Coordinates of C-alpha atoms in Angstrom, one line a residue:
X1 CA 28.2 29.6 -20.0
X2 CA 25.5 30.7 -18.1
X3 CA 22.8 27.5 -16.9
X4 CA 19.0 27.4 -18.7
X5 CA 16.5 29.0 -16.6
X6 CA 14.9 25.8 -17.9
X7 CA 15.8 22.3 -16.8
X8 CA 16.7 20.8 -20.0
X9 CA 14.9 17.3 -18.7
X10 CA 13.0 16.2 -16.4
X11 CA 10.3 13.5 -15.8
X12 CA 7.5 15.9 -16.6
X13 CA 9.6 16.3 -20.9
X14 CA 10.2 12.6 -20.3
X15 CA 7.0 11.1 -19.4
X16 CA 5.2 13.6 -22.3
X17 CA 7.6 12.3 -25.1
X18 CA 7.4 8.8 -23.9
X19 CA 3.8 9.2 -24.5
X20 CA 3.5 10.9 -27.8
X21 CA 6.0 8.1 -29.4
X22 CA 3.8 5.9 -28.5
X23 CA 0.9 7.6 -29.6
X24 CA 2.5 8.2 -33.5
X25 CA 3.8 4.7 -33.4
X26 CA 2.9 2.2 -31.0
X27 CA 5.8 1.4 -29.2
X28 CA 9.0 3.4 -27.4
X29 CA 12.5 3.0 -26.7
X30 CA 14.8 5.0 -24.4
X31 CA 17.4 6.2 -26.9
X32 CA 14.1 7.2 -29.3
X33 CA 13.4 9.3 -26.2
X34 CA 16.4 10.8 -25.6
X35 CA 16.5 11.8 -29.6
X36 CA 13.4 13.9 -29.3
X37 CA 14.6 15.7 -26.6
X38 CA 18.5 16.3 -27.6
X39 CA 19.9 14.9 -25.0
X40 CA 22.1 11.8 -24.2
X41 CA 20.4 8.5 -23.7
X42 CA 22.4 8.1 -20.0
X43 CA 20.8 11.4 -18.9
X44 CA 17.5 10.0 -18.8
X45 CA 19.0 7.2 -16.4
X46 CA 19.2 10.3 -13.6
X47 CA 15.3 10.8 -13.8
X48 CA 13.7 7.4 -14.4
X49 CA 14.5 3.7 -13.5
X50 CA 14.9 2.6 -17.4
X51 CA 12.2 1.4 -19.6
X52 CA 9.9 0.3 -16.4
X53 CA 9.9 4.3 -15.1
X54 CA 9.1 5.7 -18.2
X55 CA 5.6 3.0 -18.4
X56 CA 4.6 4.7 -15.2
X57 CA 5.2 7.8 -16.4
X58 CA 3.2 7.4 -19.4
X59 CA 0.4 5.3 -17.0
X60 CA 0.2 9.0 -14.9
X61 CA -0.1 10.8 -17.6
X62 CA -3.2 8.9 -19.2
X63 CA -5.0 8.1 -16.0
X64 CA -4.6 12.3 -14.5
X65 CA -7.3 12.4 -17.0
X66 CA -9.4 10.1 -14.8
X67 CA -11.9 12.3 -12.6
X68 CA -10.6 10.1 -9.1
X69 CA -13.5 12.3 -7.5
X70 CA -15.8 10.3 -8.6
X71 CA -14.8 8.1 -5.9
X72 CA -15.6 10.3 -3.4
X73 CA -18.6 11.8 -4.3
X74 CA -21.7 12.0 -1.8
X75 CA -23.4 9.8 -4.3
X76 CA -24.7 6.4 -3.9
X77 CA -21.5 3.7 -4.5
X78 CA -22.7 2.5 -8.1
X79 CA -23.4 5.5 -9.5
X80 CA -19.8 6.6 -8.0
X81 CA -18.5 3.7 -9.7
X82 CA -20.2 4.0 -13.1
X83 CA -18.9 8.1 -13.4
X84 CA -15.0 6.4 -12.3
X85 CA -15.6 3.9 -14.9
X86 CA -17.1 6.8 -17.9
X87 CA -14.0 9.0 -17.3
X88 CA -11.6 6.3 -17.1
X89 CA -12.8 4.8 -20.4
X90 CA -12.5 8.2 -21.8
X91 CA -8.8 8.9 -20.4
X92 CA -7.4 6.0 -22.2
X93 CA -9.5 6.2 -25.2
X94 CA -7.1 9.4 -26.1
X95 CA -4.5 7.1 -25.9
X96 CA -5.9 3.6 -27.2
X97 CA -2.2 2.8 -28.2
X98 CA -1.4 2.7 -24.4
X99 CA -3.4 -0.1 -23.4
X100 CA -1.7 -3.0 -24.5
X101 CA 1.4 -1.9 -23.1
X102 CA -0.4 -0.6 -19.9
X103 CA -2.7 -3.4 -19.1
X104 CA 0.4 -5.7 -19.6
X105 CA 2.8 -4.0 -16.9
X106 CA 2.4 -4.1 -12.8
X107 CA 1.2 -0.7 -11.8
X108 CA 3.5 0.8 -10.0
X109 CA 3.1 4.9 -10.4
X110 CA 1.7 6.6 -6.4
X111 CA -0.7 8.8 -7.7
X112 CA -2.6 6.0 -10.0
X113 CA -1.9 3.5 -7.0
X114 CA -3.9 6.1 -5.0
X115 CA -6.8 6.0 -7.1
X116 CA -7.2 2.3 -6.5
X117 CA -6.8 3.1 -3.3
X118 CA -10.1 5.2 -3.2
X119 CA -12.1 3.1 -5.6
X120 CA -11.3 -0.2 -2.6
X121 CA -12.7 2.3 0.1
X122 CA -15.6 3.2 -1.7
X123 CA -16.6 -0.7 -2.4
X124 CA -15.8 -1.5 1.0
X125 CA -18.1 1.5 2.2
X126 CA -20.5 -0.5 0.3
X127 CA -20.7 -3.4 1.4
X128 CA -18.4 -5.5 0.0
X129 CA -16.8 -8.3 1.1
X130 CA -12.7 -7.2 0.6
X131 CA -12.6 -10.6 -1.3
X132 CA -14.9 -9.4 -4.1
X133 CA -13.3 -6.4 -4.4
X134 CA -10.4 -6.6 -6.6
X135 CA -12.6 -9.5 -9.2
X136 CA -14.9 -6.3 -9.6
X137 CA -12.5 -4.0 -9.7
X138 CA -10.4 -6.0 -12.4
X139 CA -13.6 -7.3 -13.9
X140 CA -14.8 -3.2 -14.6
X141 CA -11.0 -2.3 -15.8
X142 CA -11.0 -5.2 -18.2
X143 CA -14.3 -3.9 -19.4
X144 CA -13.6 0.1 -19.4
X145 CA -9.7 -1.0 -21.1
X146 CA -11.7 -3.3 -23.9
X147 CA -14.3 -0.6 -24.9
X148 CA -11.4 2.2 -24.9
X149 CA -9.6 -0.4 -27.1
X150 CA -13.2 -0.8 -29.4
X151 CA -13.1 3.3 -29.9
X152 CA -10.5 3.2 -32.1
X153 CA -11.6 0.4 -34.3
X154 CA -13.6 1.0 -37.1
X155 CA -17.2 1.3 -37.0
X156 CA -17.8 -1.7 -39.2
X157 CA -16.0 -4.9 -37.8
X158 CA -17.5 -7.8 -39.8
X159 CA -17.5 -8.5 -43.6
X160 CA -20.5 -10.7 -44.2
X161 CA -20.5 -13.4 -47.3
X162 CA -24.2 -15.0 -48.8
X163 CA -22.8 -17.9 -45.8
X164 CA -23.7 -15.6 -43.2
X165 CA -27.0 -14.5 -43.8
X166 CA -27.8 -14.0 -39.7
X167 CA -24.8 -11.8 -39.2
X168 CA -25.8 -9.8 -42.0
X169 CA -29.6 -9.4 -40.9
X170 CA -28.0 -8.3 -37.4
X171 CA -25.9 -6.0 -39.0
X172 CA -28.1 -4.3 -41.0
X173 CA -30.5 -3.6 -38.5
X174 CA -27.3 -2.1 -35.9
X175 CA -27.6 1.8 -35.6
X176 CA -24.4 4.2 -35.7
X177 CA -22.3 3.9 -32.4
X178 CA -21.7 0.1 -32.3
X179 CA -18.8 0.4 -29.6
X180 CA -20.8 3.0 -27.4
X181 CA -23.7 0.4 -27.3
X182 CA -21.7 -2.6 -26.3
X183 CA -20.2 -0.7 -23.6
X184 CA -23.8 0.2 -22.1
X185 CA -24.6 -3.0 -22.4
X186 CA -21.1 -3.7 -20.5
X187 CA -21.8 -1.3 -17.8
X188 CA -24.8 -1.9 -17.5
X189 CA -24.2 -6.1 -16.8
X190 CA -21.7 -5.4 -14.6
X191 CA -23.9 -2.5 -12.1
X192 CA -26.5 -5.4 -12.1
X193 CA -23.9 -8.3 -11.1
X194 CA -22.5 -6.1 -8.3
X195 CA -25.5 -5.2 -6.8
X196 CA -26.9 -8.9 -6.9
X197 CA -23.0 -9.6 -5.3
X198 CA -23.6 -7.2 -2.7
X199 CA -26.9 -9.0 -1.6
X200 CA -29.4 -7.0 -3.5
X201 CA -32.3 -8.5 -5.5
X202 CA -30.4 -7.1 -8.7
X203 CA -32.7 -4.0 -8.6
X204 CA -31.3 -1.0 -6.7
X205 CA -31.9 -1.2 -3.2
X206 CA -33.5 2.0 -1.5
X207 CA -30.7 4.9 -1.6
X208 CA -28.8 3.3 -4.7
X209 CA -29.1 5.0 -8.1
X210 CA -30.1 3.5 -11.0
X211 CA -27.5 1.5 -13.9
X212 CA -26.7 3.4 -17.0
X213 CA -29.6 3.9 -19.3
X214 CA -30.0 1.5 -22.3
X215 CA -29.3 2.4 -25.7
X216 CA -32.6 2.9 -27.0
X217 CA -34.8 3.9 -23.8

């Protein structure tokens, strides 16, 4: 019998079925792999280091939605950082159900260890000390992770009773958009801590651009 022109797997089919299981349900196994693509659970073995290879498959697959050239952009560095930290949110927001199992495993795929990569250049470029990089870098992820989380929730997260009249009040008043407002807010915190960090005033020094407009200006 004649071979496929096609490879039959691969850790392109792998990493794209991996991904959609856990998009329809939450969660993966091997084996469930292996069934959606008719083949043997051992095969997969030959293209992936278990359970662990096929996370970092799934984590290249949501972040080569990430616009990485961001990072490099003639720009100045915080409004580099806030376009990195836009697309990022909305990579993972297509996959919310990724998160929690991707914020809870080392990263250890090249091409997303790259990106980091850039986005320590561009903060050293800037300024920073390389001791305040990775508490900002892991400060914005845990931000940009929380509000991709916040997309998929529904719009109205609170229930209020006659025993919470405040909440209600506040409520009531909120426009449409609740978890895109809390992320400005979010972003918009976090531009004005790193530029006080860097040794700014907490306004944009002469060159930098400005943080993310508020909701309602």
């Amino acid at each position: 019998m004649a071979r496929p022109r096609t490879p039959l797997l691969d850790r392109e089919r792998i990493g794209a079925a991996a991904l959609q299981l856990l998009a329809e349900q939450g969660e993966f196994s091997v084996p469930q792999i292996a069934r959606a693509l008719g083949v043997q659970t051992g095969s997969l073995y030959h293209h992936v280091d278990g359970r662990a290879g096929v996370i970092e498959l799934i984590r290249e697959r949501v972040c080569a939605g990430i616009d990485g050239g961001t990072l490099d952009s003639p720009e100045p560095w915080d409004r580099s950082l806030e376009a990195w930290a836009r697309s990022y949110r909305a990579a993972f927001a297509t996959y919310p159900r990724a998160i929690p199992l991707l914020m809870t495993t080392p990263v250890r795929a090249p091409a997303v260890l790259a990106q980091y990569e850039r986005a320590v250049a561009l903060l050293l470029r800037a300024g920073f000390a390389t001791a305040q990089v990775m508490p900002l870098l892991t400060g914005l992820e845990n931000l940009v992770l929380g509000s991709a989380l916040d997309l998929a929730a529904p719009e109205s997260m609170w229930e209020p009773t006659p025993r919470t009249p405040l909440l209600a009040e506040a409520l009531a008043v909120q426009g449409p958009g609740r978890a895109e407002a809390a992320f400005e807010v979010g972003l918009a915190a976090f531009l004005a801590y790193a530029r006080i960090l860097r040794g700014g005033s907490g306004a944009a020094e002469p060159g930098d651009g400005p943080g993310p407009t508020a909701p309602g200006d």
